[in-house]
mmCIF file of C-alpha atoms in Angstrom:
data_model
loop_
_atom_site.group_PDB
_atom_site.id
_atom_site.type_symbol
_atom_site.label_atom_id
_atom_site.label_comp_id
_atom_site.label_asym_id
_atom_site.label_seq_id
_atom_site.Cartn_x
_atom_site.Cartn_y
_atom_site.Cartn_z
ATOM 1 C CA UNK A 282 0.000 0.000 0.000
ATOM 2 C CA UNK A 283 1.328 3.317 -0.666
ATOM 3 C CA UNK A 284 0.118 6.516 1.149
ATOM 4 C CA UNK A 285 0.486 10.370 0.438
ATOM 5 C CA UNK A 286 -0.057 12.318 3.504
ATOM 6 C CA UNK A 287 -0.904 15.779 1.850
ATOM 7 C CA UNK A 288 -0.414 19.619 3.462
ATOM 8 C CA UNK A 289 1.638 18.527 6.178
ATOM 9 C CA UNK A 290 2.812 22.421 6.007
ATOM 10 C CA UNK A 291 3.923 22.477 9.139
ATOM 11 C CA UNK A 292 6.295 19.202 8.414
ATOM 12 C CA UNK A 293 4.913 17.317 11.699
ATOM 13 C CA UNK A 294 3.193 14.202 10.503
ATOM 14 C CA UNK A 295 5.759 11.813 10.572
ATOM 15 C CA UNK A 296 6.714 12.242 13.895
ATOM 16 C CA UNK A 297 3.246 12.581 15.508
ATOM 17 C CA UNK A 298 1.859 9.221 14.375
ATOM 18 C CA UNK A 299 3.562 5.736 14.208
ATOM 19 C CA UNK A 300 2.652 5.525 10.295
ATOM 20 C CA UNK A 301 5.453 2.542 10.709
ATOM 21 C CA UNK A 302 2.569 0.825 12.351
ATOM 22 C CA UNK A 303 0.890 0.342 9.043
ATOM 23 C CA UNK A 304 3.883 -1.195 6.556
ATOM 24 C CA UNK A 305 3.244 0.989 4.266
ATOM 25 C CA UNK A 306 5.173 3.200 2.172
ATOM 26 C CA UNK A 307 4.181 6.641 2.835
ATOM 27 C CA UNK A 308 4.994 10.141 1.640
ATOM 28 C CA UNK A 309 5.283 13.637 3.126
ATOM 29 C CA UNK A 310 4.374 16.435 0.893
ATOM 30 C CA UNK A 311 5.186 19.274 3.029
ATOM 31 C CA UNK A 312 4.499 22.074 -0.154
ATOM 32 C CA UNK A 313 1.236 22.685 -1.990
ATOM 33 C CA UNK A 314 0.822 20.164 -4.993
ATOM 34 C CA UNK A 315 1.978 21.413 -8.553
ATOM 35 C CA UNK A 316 0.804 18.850 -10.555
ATOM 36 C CA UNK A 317 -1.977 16.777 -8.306
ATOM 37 C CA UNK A 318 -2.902 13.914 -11.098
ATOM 38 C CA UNK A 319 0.638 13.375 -12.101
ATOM 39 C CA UNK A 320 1.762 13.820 -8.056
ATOM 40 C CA UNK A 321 -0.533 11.330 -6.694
ATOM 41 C CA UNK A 322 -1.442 8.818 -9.581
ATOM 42 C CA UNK A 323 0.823 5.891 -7.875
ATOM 43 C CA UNK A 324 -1.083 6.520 -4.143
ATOM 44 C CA UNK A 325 -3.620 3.563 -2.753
ATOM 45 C CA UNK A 326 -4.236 6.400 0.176
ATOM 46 C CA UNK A 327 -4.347 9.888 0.303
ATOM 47 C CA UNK A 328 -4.533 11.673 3.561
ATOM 48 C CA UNK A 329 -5.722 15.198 3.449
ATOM 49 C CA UNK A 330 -5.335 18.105 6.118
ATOM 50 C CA UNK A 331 -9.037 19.377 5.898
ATOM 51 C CA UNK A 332 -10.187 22.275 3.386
ATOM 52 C CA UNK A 333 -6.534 22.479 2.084
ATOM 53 C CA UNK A 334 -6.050 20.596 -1.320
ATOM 54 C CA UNK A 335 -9.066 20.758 -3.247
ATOM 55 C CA UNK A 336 -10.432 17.339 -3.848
ATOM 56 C CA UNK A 337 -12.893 17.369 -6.645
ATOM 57 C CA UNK A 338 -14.468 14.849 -9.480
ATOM 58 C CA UNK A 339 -11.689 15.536 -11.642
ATOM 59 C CA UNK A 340 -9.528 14.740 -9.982
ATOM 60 C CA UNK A 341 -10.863 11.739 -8.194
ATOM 61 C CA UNK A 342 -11.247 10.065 -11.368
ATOM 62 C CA UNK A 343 -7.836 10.660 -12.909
ATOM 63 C CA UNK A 344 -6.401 8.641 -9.754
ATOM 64 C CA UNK A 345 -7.186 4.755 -10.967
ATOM 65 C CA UNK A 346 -4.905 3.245 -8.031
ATOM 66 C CA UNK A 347 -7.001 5.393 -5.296
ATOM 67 C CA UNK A 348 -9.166 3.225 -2.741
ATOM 68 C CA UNK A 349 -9.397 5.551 0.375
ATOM 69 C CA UNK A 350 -9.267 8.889 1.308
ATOM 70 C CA UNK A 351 -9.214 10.199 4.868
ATOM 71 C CA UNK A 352 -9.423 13.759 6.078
ATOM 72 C CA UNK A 353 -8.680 15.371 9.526
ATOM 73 C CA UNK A 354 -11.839 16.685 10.851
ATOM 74 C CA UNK A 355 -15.369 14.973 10.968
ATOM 75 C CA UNK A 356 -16.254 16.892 7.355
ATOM 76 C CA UNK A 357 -14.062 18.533 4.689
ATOM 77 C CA UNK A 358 -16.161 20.646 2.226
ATOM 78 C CA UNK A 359 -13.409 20.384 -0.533
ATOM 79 C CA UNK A 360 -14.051 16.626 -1.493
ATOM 80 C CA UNK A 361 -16.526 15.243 -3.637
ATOM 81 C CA UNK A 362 -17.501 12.848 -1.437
ATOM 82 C CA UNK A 363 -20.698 11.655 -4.045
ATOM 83 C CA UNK A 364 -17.601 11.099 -6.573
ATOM 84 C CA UNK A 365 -15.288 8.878 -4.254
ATOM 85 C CA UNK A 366 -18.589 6.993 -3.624
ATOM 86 C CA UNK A 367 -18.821 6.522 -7.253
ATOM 87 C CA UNK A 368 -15.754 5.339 -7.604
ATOM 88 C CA UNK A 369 -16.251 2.849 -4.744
ATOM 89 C CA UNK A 370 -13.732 4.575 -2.663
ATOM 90 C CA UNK A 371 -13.962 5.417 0.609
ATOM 91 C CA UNK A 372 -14.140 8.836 2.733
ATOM 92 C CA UNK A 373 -13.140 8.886 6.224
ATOM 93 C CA UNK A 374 -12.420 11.645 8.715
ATOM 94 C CA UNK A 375 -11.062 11.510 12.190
ATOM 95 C CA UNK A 376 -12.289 13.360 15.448
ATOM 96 C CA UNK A 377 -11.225 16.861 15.781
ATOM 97 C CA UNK A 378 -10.622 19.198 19.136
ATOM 98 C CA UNK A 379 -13.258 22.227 19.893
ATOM 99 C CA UNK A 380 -11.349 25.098 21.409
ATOM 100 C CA UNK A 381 -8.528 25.985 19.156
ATOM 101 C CA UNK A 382 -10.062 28.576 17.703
ATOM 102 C CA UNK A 383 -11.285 30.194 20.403
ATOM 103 C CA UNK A 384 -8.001 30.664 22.054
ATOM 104 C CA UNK A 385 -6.462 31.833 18.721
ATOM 105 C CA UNK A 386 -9.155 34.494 18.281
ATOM 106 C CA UNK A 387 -8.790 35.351 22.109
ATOM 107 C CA UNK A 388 -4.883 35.804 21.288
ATOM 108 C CA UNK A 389 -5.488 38.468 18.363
ATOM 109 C CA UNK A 390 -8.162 40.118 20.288
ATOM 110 C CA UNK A 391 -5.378 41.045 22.957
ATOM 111 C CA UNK A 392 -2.650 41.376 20.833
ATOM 112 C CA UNK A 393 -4.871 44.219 18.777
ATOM 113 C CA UNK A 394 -6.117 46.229 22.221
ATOM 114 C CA UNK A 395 -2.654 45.815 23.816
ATOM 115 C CA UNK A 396 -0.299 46.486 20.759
ATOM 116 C CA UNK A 397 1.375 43.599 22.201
ATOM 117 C CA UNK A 398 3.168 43.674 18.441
ATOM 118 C CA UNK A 399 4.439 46.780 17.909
ATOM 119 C CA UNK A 400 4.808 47.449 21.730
ATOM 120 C CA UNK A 401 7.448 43.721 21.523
ATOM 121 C CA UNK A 402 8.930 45.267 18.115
ATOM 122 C CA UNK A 403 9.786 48.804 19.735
ATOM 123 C CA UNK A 404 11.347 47.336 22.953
ATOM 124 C CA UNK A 405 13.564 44.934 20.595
ATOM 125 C CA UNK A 406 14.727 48.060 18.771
ATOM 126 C CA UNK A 407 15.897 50.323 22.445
ATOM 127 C CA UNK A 408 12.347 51.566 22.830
ATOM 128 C CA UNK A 409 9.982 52.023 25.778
ATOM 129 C CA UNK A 410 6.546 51.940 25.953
ATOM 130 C CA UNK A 411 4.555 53.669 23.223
ATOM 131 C CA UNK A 412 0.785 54.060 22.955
ATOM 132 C CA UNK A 413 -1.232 53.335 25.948
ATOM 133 C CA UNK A 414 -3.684 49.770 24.991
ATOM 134 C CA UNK A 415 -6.576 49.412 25.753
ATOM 135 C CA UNK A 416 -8.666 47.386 28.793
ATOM 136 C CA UNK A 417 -11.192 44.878 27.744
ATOM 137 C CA UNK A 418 -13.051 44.856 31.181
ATOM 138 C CA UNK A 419 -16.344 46.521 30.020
ATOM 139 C CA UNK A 420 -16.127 46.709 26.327
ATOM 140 C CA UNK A 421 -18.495 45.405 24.122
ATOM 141 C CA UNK A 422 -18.170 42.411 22.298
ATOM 142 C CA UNK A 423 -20.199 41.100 19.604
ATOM 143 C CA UNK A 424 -20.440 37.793 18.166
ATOM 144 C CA UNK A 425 -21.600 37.177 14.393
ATOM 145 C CA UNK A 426 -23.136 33.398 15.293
ATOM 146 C CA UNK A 427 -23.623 31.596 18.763
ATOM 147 C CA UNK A 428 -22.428 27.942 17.670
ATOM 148 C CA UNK A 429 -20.142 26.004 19.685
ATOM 149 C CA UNK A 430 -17.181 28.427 19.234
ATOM 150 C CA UNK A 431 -19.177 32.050 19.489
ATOM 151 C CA UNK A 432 -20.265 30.457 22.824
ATOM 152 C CA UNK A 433 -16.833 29.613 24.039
ATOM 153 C CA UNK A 434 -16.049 33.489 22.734
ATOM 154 C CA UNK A 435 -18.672 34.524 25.143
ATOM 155 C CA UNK A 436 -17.937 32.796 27.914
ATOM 156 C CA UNK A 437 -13.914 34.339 27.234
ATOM 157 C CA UNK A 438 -15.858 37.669 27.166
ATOM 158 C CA UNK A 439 -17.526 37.046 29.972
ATOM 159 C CA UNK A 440 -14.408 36.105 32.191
ATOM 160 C CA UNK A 441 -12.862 39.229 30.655
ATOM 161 C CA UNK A 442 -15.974 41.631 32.249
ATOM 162 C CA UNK A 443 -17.334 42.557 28.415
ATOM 163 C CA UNK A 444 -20.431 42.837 27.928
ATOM 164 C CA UNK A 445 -21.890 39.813 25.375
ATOM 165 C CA UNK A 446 -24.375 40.798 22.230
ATOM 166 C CA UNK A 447 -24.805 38.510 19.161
ATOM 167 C CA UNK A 448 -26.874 38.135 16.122
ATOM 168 C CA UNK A 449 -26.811 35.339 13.347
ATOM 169 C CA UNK A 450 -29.894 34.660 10.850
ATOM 170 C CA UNK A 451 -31.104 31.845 12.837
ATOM 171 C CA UNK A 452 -30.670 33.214 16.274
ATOM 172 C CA UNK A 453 -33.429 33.239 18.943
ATOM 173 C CA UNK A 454 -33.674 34.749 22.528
ATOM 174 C CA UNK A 455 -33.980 31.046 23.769
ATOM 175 C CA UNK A 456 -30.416 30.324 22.209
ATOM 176 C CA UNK A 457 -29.257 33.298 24.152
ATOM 177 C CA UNK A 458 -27.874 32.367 27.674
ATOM 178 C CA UNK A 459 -27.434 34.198 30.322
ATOM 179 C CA UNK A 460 -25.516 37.901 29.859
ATOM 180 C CA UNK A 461 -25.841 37.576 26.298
ATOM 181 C CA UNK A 462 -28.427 39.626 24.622
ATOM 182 C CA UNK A 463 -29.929 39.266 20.909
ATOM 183 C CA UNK A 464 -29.085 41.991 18.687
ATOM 184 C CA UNK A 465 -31.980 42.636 16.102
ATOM 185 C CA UNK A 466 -29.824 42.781 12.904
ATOM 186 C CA UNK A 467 -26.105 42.503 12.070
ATOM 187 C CA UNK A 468 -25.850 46.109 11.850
ATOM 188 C CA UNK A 469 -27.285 46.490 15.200
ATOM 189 C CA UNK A 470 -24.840 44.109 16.377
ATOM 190 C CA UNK A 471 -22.264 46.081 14.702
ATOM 191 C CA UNK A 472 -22.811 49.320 16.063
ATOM 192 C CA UNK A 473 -23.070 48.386 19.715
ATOM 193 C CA UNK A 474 -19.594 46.226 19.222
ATOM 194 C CA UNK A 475 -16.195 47.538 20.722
ATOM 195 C CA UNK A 476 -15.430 43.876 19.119
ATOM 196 C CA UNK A 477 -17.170 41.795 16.132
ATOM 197 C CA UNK A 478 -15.929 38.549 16.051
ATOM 198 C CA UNK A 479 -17.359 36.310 13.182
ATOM 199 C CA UNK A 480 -17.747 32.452 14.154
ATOM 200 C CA UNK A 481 -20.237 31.138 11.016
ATOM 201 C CA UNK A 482 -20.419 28.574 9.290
ATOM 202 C CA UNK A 483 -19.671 29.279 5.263
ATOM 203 C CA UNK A 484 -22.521 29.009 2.869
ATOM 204 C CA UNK A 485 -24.584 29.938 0.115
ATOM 205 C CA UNK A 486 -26.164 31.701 2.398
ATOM 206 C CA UNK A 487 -23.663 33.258 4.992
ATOM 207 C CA UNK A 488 -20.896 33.942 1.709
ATOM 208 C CA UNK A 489 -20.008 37.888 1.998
ATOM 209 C CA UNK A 490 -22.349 37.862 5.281
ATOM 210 C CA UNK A 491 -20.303 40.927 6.356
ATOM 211 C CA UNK A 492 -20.033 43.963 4.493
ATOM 212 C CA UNK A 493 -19.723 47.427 3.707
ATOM 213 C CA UNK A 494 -22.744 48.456 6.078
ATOM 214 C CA UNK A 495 -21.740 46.283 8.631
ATOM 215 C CA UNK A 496 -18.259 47.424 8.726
ATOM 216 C CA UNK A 497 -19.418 51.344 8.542
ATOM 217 C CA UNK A 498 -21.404 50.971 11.329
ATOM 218 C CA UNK A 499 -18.810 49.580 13.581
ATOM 219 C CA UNK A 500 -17.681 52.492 16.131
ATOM 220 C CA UNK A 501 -14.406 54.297 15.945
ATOM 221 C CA UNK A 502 -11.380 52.496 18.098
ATOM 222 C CA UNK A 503 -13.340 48.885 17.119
ATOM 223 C CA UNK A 504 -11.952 45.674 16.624
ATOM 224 C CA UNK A 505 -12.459 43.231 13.398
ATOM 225 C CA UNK A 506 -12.203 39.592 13.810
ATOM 226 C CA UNK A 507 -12.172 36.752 11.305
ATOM 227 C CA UNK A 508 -11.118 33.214 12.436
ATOM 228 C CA UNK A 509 -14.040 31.459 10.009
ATOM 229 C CA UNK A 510 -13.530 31.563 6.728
ATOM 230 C CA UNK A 511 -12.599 34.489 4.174
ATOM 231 C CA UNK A 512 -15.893 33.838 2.523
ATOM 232 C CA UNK A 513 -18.335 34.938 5.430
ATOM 233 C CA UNK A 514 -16.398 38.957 5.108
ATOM 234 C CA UNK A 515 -16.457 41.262 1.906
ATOM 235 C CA UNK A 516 -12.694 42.177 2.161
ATOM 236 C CA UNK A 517 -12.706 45.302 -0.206
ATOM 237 C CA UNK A 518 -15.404 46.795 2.114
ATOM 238 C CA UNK A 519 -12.927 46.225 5.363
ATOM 239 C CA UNK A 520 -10.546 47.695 3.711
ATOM 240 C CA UNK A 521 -12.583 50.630 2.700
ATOM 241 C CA UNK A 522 -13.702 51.048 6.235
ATOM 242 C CA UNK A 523 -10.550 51.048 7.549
ATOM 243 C CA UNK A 524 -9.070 53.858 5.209
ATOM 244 C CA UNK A 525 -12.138 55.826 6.262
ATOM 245 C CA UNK A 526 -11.493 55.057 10.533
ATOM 246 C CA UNK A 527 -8.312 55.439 11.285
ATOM 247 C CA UNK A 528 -8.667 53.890 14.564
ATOM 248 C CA UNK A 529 -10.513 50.315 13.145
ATOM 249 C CA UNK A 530 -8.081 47.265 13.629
ATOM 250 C CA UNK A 531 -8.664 44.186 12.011
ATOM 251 C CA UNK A 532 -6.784 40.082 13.153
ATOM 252 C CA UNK A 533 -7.272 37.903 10.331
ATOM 253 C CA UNK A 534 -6.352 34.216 10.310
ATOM 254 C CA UNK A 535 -8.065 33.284 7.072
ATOM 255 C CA UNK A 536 -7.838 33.975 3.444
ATOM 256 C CA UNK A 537 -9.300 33.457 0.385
ATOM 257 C CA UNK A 538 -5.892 31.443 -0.939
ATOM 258 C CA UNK A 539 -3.581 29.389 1.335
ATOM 259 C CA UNK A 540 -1.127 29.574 1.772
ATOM 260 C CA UNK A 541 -1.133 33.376 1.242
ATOM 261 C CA UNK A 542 0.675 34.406 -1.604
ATOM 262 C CA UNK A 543 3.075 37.474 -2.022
ATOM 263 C CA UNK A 544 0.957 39.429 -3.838
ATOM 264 C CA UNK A 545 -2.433 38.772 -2.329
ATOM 265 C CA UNK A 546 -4.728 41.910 -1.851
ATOM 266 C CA UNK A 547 -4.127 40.825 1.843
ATOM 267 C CA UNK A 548 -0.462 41.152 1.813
ATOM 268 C CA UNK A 549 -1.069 44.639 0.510
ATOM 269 C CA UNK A 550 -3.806 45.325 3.160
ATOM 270 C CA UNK A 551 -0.640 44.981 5.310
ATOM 271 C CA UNK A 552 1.454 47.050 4.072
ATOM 272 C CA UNK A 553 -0.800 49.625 3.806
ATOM 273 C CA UNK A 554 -2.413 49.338 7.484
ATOM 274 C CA UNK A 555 0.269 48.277 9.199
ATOM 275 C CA UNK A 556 0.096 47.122 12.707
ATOM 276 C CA UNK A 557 -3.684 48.236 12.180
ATOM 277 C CA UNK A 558 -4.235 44.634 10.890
ATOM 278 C CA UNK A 559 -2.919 41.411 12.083
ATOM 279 C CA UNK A 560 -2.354 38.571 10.052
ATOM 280 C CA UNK A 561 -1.960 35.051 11.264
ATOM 281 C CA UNK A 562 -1.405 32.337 8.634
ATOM 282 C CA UNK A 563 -4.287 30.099 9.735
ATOM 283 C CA UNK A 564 -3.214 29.032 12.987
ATOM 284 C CA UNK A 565 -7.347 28.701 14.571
ATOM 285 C CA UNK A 566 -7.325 24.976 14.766
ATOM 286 C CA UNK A 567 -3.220 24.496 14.328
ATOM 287 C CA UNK A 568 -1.886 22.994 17.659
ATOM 288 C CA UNK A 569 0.294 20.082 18.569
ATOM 289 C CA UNK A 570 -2.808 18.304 20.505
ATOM 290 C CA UNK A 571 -4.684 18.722 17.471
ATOM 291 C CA UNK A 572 -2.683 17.351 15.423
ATOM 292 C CA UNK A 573 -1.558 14.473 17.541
ATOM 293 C CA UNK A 574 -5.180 13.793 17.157
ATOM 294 C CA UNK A 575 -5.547 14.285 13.506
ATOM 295 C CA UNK A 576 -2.652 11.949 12.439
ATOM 296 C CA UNK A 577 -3.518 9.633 15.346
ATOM 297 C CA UNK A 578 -7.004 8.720 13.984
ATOM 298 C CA UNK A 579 -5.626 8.639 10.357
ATOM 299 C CA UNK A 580 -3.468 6.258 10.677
ATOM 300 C CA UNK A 581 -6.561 4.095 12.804
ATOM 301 C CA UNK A 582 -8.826 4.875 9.895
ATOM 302 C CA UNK A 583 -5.899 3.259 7.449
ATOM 303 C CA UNK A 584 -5.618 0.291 9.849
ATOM 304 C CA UNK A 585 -9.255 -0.429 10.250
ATOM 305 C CA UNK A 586 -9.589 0.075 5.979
ATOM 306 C CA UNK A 587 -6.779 -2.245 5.341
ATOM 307 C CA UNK A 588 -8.672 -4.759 7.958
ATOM 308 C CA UNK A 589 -11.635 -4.441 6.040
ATOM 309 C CA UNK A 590 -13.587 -2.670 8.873
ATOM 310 C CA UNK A 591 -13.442 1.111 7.632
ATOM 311 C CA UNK A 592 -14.517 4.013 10.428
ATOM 312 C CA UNK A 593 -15.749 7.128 10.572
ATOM 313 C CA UNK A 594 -16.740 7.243 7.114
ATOM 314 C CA UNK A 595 -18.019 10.145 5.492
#
């Protein structure tokens, strides 16, 4: 059996699985695939880190040796799974942990009201402090959906002494706990926010969600967050809105294309904002438990296919 473990970026798969387990030969591709039909046509297995590689029918059904496919994560919108079914060959995914992101969008938050950047990047040059940050205790933070990770961002908030609002299309007063009140539209939400932090799902119906009204009615001094996807945000429009308030700040963490390349409107956004805007190359669900995890249950999902007793399957 031979087995391509795909967008290991960070160059960590090998050693946080025993793949030896499985005697197989498997392969590392630690860069982006150039050529994915000609790259991959010898695999039995192909491993994917979820939503990186695009895994489409094409593709599928140029690969005539492929029997399995497994994904980190319990989904992974970029495979045609109805196509591997097709082709009789199976989808699994493994488990995945639920507070990465969280903590990731809890690290930009402060690192944007404290200027924990530039204030680091002054001291290394002979500098003092600079710029007095800002306190979180009683600032307003607004959550664009209430699913299991705007919840954990309100319960952060909460712990922090901000006060809690969020709105998403399918958000009721019942689904509102304690301390966190409904706002009636996104713009409401938007204009009462110190902080809007976007934790939707992407879709049909959420894609450009936030946009130029949104972002004009956030108040001056406010904070941006995306740790979602690049989808859910109109990008030109923050932009816009951030030439127009000098004061907005914005802590990214996803993009449109990954990895980001040179001379992505985003890498421009930088150099024209500066510190303003934070960019983190998609580090929300990027930790060494998680990934101990991912690989772990890969190489059990390859174990349990080559015993004829697949799991997990998508």
């Amino acid at each position: 059996m031979r087995i391509a473990v795909l967008d290991d970026w960070s160059g960590v798969a090998e050693q946080t699985a025993d793949w030896g387990s499985l005697g197989a030969d498997v392969t590392y591709f630690t860069q982006p695939l150039t050529d994915p039909v000609g790259q991959l046509q010898p695999y039995d297995v192909v491993c994917l880190m979820r939503e990186r590689t695009l895994f489409g029918a094409e593709l599928i059904g140029a690969l005539p040796n492929l029997r399995l496919i497994v994904t980190t994560g319990p989904r992974n919108l970029s495979i045609d799974t109805a196509a591997a079914r097709a082709r009789g060959i199976e989808v699994c995914g493994t488990r995945s942990r639920k507070t990465t992101t969280s903590e990731l969008t809890l690290a930009l938050l402060l690192a944007l009201s404290r200027r924990i950047i530039p204030e680091a990047r002054s001291l290394a040059d002979g500098g003092w402090q600079g710029l007095p940050g800002r306190d979180l205790a009683g600032l307003r933070l607004g959550l664009v959906g209430l699913g299991n990770i705007g919840q954990q961002m309100a319960a952060l908030g909460q712990v922090l002494g901000m006060q809690i609002a969020a709105w998403s299309p399918n958000l009721t007063d019942d689904r509102c706990t304690e301390g966190i009140a409904r706002a009636a539209s996104l713009c409401d939400l938007a204009a009462q926010s110190d902080v809007l932090s976007v934790h939707m799902v992407l879709s049909d119906r959420t894609a450009g969600l936030i946009g130029a009204e949104a972002f004009d009615a956030l108040p001056d001094g406010a904070i941006f967050l995306n740790t979602s996807r690049a989808g859910l945000i109109d990008r030109e429009a923050l932009f816009a809105a951030m030439r127009a308030k000098d004061t907005l700040q914005a802590g990214i963490d996803v993009f449109e294309t990954e990895p980001l390349p040179s001379g992505d409107p985003w890498m421009q956004g930088k150099s024209q904002f500066g510190d303003r805007l934070l960019l983190t190359p998609h580090l929300g669900y990027v930790t060494q438990e998680t990934w101990r995890l991912f690989y772990q249950d890969t190489v059990e999902a390859i174990a349990a296919f080559q015993a004829g007793t697949p799991i997990r399957l998508l």
